[in-house]
Structure formats: C-alpha cells, structure tokens
Coordinates of C-alpha atoms and ligand atoms in Angstrom, one line a residue:
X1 CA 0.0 0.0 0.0
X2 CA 2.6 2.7 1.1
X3 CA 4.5 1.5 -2.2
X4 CA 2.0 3.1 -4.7
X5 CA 1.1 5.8 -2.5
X6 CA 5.3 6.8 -2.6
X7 CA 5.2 6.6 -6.3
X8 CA 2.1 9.2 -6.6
X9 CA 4.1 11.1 -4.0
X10 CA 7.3 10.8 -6.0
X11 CA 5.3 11.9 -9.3
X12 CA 3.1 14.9 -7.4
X13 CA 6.1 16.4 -6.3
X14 CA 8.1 15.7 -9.1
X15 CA 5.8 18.2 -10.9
X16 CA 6.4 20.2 -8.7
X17 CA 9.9 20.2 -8.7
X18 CA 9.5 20.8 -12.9
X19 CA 7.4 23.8 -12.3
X20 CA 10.2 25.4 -9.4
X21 CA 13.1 24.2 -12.2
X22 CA 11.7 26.0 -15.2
X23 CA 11.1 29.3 -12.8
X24 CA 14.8 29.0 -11.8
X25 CA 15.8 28.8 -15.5
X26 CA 13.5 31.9 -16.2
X27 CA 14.8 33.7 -13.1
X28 CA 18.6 33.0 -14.4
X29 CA 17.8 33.9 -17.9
X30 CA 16.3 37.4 -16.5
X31 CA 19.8 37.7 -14.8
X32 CA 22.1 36.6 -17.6
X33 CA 20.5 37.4 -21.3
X34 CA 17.4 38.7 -21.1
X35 CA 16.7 42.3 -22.3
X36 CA 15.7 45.2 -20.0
X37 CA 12.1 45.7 -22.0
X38 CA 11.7 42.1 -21.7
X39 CA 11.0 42.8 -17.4
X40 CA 7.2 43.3 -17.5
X41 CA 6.2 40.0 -19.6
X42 CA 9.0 38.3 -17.1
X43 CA 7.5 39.9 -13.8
X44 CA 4.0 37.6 -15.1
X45 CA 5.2 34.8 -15.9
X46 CA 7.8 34.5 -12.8
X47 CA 4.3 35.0 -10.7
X48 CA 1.9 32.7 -13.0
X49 CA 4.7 29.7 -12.4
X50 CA 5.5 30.7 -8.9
X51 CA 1.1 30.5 -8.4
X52 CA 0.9 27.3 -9.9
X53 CA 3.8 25.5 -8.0
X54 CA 2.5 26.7 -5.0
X55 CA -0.9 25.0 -5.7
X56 CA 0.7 22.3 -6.6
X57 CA 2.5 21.8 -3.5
X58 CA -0.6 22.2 -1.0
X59 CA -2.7 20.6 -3.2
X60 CA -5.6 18.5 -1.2
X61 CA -4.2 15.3 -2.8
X62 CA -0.3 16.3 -1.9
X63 CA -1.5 16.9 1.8
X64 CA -3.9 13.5 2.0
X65 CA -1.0 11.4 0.6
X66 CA 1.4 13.2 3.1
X67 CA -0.8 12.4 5.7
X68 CA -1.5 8.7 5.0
X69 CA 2.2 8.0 4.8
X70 CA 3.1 10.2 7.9
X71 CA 1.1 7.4 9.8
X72 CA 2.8 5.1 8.1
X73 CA 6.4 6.6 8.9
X74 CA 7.6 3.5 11.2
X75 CA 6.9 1.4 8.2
X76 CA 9.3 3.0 5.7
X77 CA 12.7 2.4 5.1
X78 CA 15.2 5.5 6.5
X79 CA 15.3 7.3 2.6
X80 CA 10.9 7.1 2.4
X81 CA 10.8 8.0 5.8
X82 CA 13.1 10.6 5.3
X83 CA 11.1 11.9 2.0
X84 CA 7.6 11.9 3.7
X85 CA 8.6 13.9 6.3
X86 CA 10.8 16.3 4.5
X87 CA 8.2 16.8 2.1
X88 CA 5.6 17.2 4.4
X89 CA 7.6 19.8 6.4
X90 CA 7.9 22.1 3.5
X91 CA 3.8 21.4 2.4
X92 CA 3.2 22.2 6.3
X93 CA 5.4 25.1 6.4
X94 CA 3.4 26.4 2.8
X95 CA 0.2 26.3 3.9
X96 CA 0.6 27.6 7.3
X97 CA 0.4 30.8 5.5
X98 CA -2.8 32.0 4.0
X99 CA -3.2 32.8 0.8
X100 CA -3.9 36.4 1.0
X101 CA -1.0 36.6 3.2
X102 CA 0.8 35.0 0.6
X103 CA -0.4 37.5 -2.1
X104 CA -0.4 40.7 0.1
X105 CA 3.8 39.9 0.9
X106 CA 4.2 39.1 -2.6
X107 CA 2.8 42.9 -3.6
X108 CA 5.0 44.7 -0.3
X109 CA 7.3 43.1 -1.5
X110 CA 7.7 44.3 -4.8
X111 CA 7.1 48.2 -3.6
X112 CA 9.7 47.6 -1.0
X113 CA 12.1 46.9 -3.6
X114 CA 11.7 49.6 -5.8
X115 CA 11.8 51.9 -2.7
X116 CA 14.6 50.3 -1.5
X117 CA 16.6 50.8 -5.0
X118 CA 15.6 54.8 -5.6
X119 CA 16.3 55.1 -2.0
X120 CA 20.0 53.8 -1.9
X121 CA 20.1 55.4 -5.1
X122 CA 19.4 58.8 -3.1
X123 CA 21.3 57.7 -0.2
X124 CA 18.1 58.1 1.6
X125 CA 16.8 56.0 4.2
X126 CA 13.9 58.1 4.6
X127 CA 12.5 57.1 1.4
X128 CA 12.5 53.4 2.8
X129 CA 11.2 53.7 6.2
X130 CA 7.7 53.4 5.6
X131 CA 8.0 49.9 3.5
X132 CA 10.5 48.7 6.1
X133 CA 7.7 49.5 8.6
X134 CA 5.2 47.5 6.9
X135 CA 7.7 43.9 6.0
X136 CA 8.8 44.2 9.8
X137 CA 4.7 44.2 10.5
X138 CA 4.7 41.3 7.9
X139 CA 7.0 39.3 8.8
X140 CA 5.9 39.6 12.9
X141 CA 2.7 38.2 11.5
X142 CA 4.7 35.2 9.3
X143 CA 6.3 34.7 12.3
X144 CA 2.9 34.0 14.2
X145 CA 1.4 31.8 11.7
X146 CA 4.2 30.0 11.7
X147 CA 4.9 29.6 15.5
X148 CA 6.9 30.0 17.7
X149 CA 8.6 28.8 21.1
X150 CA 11.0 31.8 23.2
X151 CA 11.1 34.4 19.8
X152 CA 9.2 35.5 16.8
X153 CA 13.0 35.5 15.2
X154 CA 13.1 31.5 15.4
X155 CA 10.3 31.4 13.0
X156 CA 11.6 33.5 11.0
X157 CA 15.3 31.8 11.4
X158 CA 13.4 28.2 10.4
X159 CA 12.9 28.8 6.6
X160 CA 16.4 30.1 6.5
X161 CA 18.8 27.3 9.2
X162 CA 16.5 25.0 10.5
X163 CA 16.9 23.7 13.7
X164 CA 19.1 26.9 14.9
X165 CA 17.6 29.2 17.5
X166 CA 18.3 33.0 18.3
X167 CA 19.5 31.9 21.6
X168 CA 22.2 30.0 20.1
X169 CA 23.2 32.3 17.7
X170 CA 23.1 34.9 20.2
X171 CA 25.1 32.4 22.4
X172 CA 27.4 31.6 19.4
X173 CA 27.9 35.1 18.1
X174 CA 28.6 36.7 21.9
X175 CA 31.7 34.5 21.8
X176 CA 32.7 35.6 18.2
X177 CA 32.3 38.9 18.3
X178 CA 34.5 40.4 20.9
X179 CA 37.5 37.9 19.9
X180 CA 37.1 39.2 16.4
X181 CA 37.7 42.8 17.3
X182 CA 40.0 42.4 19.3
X183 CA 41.6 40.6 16.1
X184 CA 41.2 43.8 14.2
X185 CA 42.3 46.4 16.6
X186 CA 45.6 44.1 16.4
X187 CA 45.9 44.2 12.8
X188 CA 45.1 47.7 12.8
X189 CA 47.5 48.8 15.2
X190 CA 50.3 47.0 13.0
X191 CA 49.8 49.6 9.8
X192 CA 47.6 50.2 7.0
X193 CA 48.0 46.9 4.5
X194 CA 47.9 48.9 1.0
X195 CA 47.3 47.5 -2.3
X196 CA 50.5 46.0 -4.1
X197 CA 51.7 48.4 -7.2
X198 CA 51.9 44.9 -9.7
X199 CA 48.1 44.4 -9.1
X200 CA 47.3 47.6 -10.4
X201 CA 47.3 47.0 -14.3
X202 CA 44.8 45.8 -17.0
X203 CA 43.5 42.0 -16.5
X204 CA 41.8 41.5 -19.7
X205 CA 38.4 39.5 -19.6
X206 CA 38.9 36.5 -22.2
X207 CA 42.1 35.8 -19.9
X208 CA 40.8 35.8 -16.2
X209 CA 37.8 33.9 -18.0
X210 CA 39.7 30.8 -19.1
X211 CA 41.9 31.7 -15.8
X212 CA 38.6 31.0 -13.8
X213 CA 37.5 28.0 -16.3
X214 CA 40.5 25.9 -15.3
X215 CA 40.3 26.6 -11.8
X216 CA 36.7 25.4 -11.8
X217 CA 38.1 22.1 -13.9
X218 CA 40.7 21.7 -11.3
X219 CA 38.0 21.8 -8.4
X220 CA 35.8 18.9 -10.2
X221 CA 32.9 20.9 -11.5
X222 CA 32.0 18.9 -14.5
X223 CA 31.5 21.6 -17.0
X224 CA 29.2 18.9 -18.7
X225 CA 26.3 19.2 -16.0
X226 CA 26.9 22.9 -16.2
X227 CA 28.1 25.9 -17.6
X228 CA 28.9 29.4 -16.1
X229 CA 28.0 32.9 -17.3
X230 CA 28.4 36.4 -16.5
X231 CA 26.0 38.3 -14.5
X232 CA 26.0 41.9 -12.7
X233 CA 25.6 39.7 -9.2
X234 CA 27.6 36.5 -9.1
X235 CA 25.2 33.6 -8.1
X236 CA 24.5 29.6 -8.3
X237 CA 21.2 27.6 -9.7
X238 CA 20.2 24.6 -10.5
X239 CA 17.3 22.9 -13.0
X240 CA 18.4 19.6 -11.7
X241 CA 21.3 17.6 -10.6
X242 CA 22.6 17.5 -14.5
X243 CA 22.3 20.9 -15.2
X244 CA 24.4 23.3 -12.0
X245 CA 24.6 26.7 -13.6
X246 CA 27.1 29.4 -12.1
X247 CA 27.8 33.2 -12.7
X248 CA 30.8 35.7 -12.3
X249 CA 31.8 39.0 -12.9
X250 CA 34.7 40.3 -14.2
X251 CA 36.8 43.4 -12.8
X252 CA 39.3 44.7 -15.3
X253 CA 42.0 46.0 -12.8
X254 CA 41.5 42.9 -10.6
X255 CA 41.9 39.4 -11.5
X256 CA 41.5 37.6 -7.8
X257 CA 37.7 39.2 -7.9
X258 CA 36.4 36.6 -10.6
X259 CA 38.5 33.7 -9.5
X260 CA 37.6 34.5 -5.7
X261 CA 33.5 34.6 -7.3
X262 CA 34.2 31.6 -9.7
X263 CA 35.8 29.4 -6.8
X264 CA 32.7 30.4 -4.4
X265 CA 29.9 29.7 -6.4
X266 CA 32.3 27.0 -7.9
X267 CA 31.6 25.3 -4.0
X268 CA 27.9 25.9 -4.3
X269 CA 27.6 24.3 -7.8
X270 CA 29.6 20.9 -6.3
X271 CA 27.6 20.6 -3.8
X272 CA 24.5 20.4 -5.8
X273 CA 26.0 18.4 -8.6
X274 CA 27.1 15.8 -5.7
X275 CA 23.4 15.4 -4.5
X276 CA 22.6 11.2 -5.6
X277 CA 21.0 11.4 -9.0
X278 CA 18.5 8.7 -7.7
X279 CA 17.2 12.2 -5.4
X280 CA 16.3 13.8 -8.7
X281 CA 13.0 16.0 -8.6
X282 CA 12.7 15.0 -4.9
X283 CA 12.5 17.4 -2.1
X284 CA 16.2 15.3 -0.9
X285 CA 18.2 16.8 -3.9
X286 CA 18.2 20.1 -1.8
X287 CA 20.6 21.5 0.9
X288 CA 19.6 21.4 4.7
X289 CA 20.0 24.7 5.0
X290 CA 21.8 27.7 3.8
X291 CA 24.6 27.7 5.9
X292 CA 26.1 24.4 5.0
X293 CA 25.5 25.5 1.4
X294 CA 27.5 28.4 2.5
X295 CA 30.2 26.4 4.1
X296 CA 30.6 25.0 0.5
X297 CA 31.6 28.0 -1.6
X298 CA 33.9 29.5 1.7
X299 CA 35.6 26.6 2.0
X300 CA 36.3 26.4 -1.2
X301 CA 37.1 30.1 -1.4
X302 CA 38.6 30.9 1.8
X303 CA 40.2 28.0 3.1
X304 CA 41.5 26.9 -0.1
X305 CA 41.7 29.6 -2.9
X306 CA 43.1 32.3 0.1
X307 CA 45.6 29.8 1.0
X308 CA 49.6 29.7 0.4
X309 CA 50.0 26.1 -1.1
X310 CA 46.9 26.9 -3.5
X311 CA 48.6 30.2 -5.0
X312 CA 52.0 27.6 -4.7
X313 CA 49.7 25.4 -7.3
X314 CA 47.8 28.9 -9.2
X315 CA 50.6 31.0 -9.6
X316 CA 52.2 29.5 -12.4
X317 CA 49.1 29.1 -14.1
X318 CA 48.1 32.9 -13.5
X319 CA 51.4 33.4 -15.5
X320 CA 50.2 31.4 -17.8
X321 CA 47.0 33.5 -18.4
X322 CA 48.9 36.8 -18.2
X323 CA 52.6 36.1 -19.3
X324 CA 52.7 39.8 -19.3
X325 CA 50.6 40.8 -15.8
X326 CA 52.5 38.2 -13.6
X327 CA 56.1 38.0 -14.7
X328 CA 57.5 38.3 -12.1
X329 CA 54.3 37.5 -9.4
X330 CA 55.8 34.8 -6.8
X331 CA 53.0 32.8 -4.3
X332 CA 53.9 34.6 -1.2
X333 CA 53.0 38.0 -2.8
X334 CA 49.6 36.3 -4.2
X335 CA 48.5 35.5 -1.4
X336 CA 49.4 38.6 0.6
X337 CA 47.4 40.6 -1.9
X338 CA 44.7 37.9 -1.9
X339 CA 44.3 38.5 2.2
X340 CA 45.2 42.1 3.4
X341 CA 42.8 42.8 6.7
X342 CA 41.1 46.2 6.5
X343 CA 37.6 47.0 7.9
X344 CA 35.4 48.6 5.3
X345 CA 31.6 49.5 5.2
X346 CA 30.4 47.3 2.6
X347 CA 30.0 43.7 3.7
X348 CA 29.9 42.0 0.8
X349 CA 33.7 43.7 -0.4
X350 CA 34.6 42.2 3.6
X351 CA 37.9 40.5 4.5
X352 CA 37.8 37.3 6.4
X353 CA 38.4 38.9 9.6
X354 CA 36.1 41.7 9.5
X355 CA 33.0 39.8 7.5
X356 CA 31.2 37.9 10.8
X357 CA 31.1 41.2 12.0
X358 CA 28.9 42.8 9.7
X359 CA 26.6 40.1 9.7
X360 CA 26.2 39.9 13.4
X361 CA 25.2 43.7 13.5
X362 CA 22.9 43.0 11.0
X363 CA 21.5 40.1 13.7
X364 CA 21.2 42.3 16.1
X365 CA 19.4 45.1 14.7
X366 CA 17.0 42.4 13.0
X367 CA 16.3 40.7 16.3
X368 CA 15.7 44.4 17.8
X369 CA 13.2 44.7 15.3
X370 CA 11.6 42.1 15.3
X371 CA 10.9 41.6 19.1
X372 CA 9.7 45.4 19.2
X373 CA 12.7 46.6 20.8
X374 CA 14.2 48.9 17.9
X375 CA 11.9 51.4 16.0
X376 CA 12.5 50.8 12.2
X377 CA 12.6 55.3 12.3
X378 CA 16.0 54.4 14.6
X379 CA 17.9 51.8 12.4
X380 CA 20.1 54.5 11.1
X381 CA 21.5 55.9 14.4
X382 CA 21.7 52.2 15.3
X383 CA 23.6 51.4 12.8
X384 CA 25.5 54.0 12.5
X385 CA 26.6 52.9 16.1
X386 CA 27.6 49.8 15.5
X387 CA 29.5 49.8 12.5
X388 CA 32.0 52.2 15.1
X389 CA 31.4 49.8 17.6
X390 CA 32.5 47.2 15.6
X391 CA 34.7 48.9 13.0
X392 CA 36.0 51.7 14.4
X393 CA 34.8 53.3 11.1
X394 CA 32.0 56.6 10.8
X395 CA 29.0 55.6 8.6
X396 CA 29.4 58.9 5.7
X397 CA 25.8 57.8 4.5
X398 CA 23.1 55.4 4.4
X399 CA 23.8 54.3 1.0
X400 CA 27.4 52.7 2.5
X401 CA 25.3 52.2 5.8
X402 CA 22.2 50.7 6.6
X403 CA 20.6 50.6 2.7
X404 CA 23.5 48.8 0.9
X405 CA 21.7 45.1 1.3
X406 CA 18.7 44.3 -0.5
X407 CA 17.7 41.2 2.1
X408 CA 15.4 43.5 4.4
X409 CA 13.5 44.8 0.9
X410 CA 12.6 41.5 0.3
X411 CA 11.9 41.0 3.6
X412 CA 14.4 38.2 4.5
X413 CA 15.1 38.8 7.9
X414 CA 17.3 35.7 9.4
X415 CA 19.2 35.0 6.3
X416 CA 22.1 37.1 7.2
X417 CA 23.3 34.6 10.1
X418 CA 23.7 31.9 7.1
X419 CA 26.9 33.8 6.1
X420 CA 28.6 33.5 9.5
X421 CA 27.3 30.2 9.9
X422 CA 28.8 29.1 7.0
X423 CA 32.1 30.7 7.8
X424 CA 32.0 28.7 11.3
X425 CA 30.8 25.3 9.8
X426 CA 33.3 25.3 7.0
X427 CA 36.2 26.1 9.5
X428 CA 35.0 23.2 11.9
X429 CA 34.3 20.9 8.9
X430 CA 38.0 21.8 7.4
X431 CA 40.2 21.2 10.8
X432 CA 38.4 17.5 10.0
X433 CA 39.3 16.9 6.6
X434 CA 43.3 18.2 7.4
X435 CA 43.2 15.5 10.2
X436 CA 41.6 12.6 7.8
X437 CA 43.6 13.4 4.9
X438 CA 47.2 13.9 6.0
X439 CA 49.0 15.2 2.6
X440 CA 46.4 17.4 1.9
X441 CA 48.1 20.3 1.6
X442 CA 50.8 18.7 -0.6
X443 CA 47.3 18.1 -3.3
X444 CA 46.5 21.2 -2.8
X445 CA 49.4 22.4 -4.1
X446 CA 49.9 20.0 -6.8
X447 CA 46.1 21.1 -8.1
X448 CA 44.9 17.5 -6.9
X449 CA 41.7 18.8 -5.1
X450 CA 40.1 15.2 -5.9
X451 CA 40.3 13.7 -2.7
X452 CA 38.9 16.8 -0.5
X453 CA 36.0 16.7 -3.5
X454 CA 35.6 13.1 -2.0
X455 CA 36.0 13.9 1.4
X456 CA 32.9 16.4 0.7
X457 CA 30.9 14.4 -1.5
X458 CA 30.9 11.6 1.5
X459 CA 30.6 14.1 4.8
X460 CA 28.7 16.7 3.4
X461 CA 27.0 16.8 -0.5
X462 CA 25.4 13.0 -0.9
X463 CA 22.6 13.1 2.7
X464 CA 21.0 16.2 0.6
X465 CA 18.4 16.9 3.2
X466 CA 18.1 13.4 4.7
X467 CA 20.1 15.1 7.8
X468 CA 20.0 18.7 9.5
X469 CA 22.8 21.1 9.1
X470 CA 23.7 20.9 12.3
X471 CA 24.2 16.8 12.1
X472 CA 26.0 17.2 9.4
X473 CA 28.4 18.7 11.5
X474 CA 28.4 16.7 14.5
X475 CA 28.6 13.8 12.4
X476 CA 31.5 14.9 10.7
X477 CA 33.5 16.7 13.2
X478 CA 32.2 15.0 16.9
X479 CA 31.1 18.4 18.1
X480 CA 28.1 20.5 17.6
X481 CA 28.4 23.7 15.5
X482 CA 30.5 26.2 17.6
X483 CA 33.2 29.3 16.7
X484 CA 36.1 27.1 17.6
X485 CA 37.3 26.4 15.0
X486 CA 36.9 29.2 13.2
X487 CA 38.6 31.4 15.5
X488 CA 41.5 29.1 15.9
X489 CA 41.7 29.3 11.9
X490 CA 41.9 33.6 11.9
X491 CA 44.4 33.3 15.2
X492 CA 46.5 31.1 13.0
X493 CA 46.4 32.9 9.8
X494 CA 45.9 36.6 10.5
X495 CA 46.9 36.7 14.3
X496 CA 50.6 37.4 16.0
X497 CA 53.2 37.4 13.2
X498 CA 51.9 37.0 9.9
X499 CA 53.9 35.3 6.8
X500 CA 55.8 37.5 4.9
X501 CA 54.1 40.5 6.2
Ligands
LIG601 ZN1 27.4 32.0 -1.3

C-alpha cells in the first residue's frame, strides 16, 4: 500500500519540482541574457509559475497522501521516511500561510524593492522607512502563523537554518564577536596593509575567464552538468542535478575578484552536482540549510583559494593566463594581496576577519526589530553605532550604511546569520578533513583537489536533506556547530606574526 502511494508522492512532487526548475531557468535567464524591456512579460510569468507551483505543493491530494504516509512513517525504510517527512515539512510550512498573506507579501514586497533601489540610489533611508515599517509588521505576522517557542526571530530563522535558535546564535555570536575585534584592533594597530603596485594594471576578460574556467576544472565541477556565465551579481542555480549553472563578474584592474566569485559559487555548484541522481525532482536533492550551502563555496574560497599552497599550485598558471601581468608575481606575494585585513563598510567587499562582524550587527538590529525593541525610524543611528562599535569606522551615508543590502527589501530577515554560519561550519568541517587526509596540503598544491571533493561528496553533498545542518556537523566533526574552530583558523592565519608580512 505505502509503495503506490510513494510513487504518486514521487510523481506529485516531481511536478512540482519541474514547475520550481523552469522558474529558476527563467529567473537566471532574466539575470544573464534577457533584455531590459523584456521585465514586464518576465514579472508575469515569474508570478503565474511561482502561483501554480504553489498549488501544486498544497494541493488536497499532496496533503492527504502526506498524511496517509506520515502514519505510516515506522513502516518506511530511513530514505521514504526521510522523503515523507521532509516533504511534508515544506507542504506544512506552505500552507501555514494564508493565501492572502501569501499574495499581500508578494505585492510589499515588490514596492519595498523599488523603494529600497531609488532610496539607496538617493542615499536616503527616509524614502525606505515606511515599506520597512510595513515587511517588519509582515513578517511579525509570518512569524505568528508559523509559530513559535521563546522568539518570533526563530520562526523566521526556520525557513532560512532550521533547527538553529536565536539563543544560540546569540550564544554563538557573543563568543565571536569580541575575539574578532580584538583581532582587528591588532591588525590595525600594525599599519595600514595597501594594495600591491603589480596588481594595479589591465586584467583583460577573455584571460581571467579561461583563468577562472581551469580553476573550476581543477575543483571537479564537471562543466558537462553545467556551464557558467556572466551576471552583474555573481550567483549559483540549479534545474536539476545534470544541469548546476554558475555566474561571475569580471573586474578589469582585478583578476583575484572573478576567481575568488568563480571558486565560491564554484563550492555551491559541487555541492548540488554531488546530490545522488536517484534524489532527482525530490525534495532530498536540496541542501539542509543555507549555511552548510555556505560552508561549500567558503571553503572552497577561503580555506583553499586564500591559502599559500593553493597560490604555490595557481601562480604559475596565472602566469600562464597573463605572461605579461604576472612576470615576475611569486605565491607569497599572491596570497598577501589575496588576504590584506582592513575594515570597510560594505560587507559583501569584507575581509575574512572583519565579515562575521557585519553580519552579526545585521542580527542584532534584525532581532531588535523584530521583538519590538528597535523602532525601524532608529535603524540608522543604530547602525550607524555599531558599525564604530565594531569597526571603528564613521558611517558617511546610508547608501554605505544601513541601505546597501537588499535582504530586508525582500523581507528576508534571518538569512544574514547563514553567512557566518557558514564561515563557522566550514572552519569546523575543514580542521576534520586536514586530520583525515594527511597530505592534503601537498594536493592542494599539486592542483589535486580530488580527494577533498571526495572527502565532501561523502561528509557533506550526498545526505541532501536526509540530515540537518547541524548533524552534518556533529557527524563529521564530533562536536556540535560552535566558533572554535573558526577562531582558531583567523588566530592562526591573520593573528601574531603573519607570513611574509
Ligand atoms: Zn554563497
């Protein structure tokens, strides 16, 4: 009996999964080809698709089937029981939500992000305040129809890192924060860490394009489930397990930007290409959360592509690309240019010591606001605050201050934790993979990044969602998600004498 009602389950949601695939291939043809008049006509059919997938997932049939086999759940096998209940999660968490709900955050939404875009334009926050107002209202009431236990923040948190709660991110981030300072007032106090002269020259395109193409190669993405393209924001999506697209962006006086973007969405795109093909169209071909994708693409760009025995390994071959630009580049001077330690106001242009920070002032202020205790009119001076706090650095406008991400337009509020999370898991996940494989570094710098693909592929990419984030972790690593790790990794690299330096 369960059998057939598995395979309708399998087929229901496998429509489903069609429908959500052929929006994601519209979505990354709006970002990569399509032209600007072509917006309007895009807008509709983005909404018509994103209308019908969301019947189809709450569907009376879906939620009878899920039902039945819920009862049945001691009667599956581990993968069925771990489909039914995965795919029952996300129908729960979609209908949990009226449909009016639905539509009215669909339509703030959209306003919010056109106020949001002429007010950074302006440098205004004024001009955002009042559609900030309303998605903080919003989302209060998401949080309630959703449910919650100690804070209206976990809700929210849930579609984002399930299974994490504001307590211990508050618990987690407390630790991080004032050792991460303290990092940076030591840095600081050694002198300004300028640009080198050599990297100040033209990097033509066609070059740091094949540049970033045999990186990629040398990673394992297999160029014949995917391809990557050129878009104004570098980003990752999928239309199955066959076909992992990526996208970069290419700065003319700066060839590490591209590689650095090509080698992180590089670690998103493995991870979904190393999701079992037998998960295809099922809700298990998916990531856990968004924090272990994270700890994908910053391992892969941090820990590895911001390393010495890497640029031992991609020097030559930068010299290769640019026989002119990189005569006389040697590794040591790569990777000094590739990890100079300056605060700045923009998080996404972030070093690796200063980046947690701007994501947990962005915690804090969204916690504030969402419990009631921060007035969206405040944020600025807030802020403001903060980012000295933190930085040590005045806040010259809001367009470098509180309006430069586009997360609260669209009112994502508990997405920004994902970042550090990912920074922490990936540094706890890595001090495992040096232990377990011994000449790692010696790969590394022969370009043999096969065995840490394996490594991944067997710890991390193949359980798809069939476990949490966080037991991904704990299985890996023996110990639950913490900043360890991570803070033993920026002691060691950035912390007392640094190499060459
Ligand atoms: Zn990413």
């Amino acid at each position: 009996m369960p059998e057939a009602k598995l395979r309708d389950l399998r087929a229901r949601f496998g429509e489903y999964a069609d429908v959500k695939a052929a929006i994601a291939l519209l979505s990354w043809d709006q970002e990569v080809y399509m032209p600007p008049k072509g917006a309007a006509a895009r807008g509709q059919q983005l909404a018509t698709l994103s209308g019908l997938a969301h019947r189809l997932l709450t569907s009376g049939e879906m939620g009878a089937l899920l039902k039945d086999l819920g009862e049945a759940g001691d009667g599956l096998g581990p993968d069925d029981r771990a489909l039914v209940f995965e795919t029952l999660h996300d129908y729960t968490r979609a209908t949990q939500l009226p449909e009016a709900f639905v539509r009215r955050f669909a339509e703030e939404q959209s306003k919010a992000y056109e106020a949001w875009v002429r007010a950074r334009r302006a440098s205004d926050f004024a001009m955002f305040r009042p559609h900030l107002e309303t998605m903080v209202d919003l989302l209060r009431r998401k949080a309630d129809y959703h449910g919650y236990e100690q804070t209206p923040y976990d809700a929210l948190l849930a579609d984002y890192e399930r299974g994490m709660t504001t307590a211990r991110l508050r618990e987690i981030f407390g630790e991080l924060a004032p050792k991460q300072r303290d990092l940076v007032a030591r840095i600081a106090a050694s002198g300004p860490q300028r640009e080198p002269a050599w990297l100040d020259q033209e990097w033509p395109e066609p070059a740091q394009e094949a540049l970033t193409v045999d990186v990629l190669r040398a990673m394992g993405y297999d160029f014949e489930a995917g391809r990557q393209d050129k878009s104004a924001h570098p980003f990752t999506t999928n239309f199955g397990i066959r076909d992992v697209r990526i996208t970069t962006r290419f700065n003319p006086r700066d060839p590490f930007s591209a590689l650095m973007g090509s080698m992180h969405e590089g670690g998103h795109a493995l991870y979904e290409q190393g999701f079992p093909p037998e998960d295809e169209r099922s809700v298990l071909a998916e990531a856990p959360s968004l924090g272990i994708h994270e700890s994908q693409s910053r391992l892969w760009e941090n820990l590895i592509g911001r390393s010495l025995p890497f640029w031992r390994w991609c020097t030559p071959l930068l010299q290769r690309h640019f026989p002119d630009q990189a005569r006389a580049l040697n590794p040591e001077a790569a990777y000094r240019a590739l990890n100079r330690v300056a605060p700045s106001l923009i998080r996404v242009e972030a070093d690796e010591c200063t980046y947690n920070l701007h994501v947990i002032l962005r915690f804090e202020i969204e916690v504030a606001l969402i419990e009631g205790e921060l007035a969206v009119a405040d944020l600025p001076d807030v802020w403001n605050g903060k980012i000295k706090d933190y930085l040590g650095l005045d806040v010259p406008d809001d367009a470098r201050g509180c309006l430069q991400d586009i997360h609260w337009s669209h009112g994502a509020m508990g997405y920004f934790p994902t970042y550090a999370l990912g920074n922490l898991y990936a540094a706890q996940l890595f001090e495992e993979i040096v232990e377990d494989i011994p000449a790692l570094w010696t790969q590394v710098e022969h370009g043999d990044f096969a065995p840490l693909l394996a490594w991944l592929r067997e710890h991390v990419h193949r359980h798809g969602r069939r476990k949490k984030a966080v037991e991904i972790v704990r299985d890996a690593t023996g110990r639950e998600p913490d900043a360890q790790a991570f803070l033993r990794y920026l002691e060691c690299k950035f912390g007392g004498n640094r190499e060459g330096s």
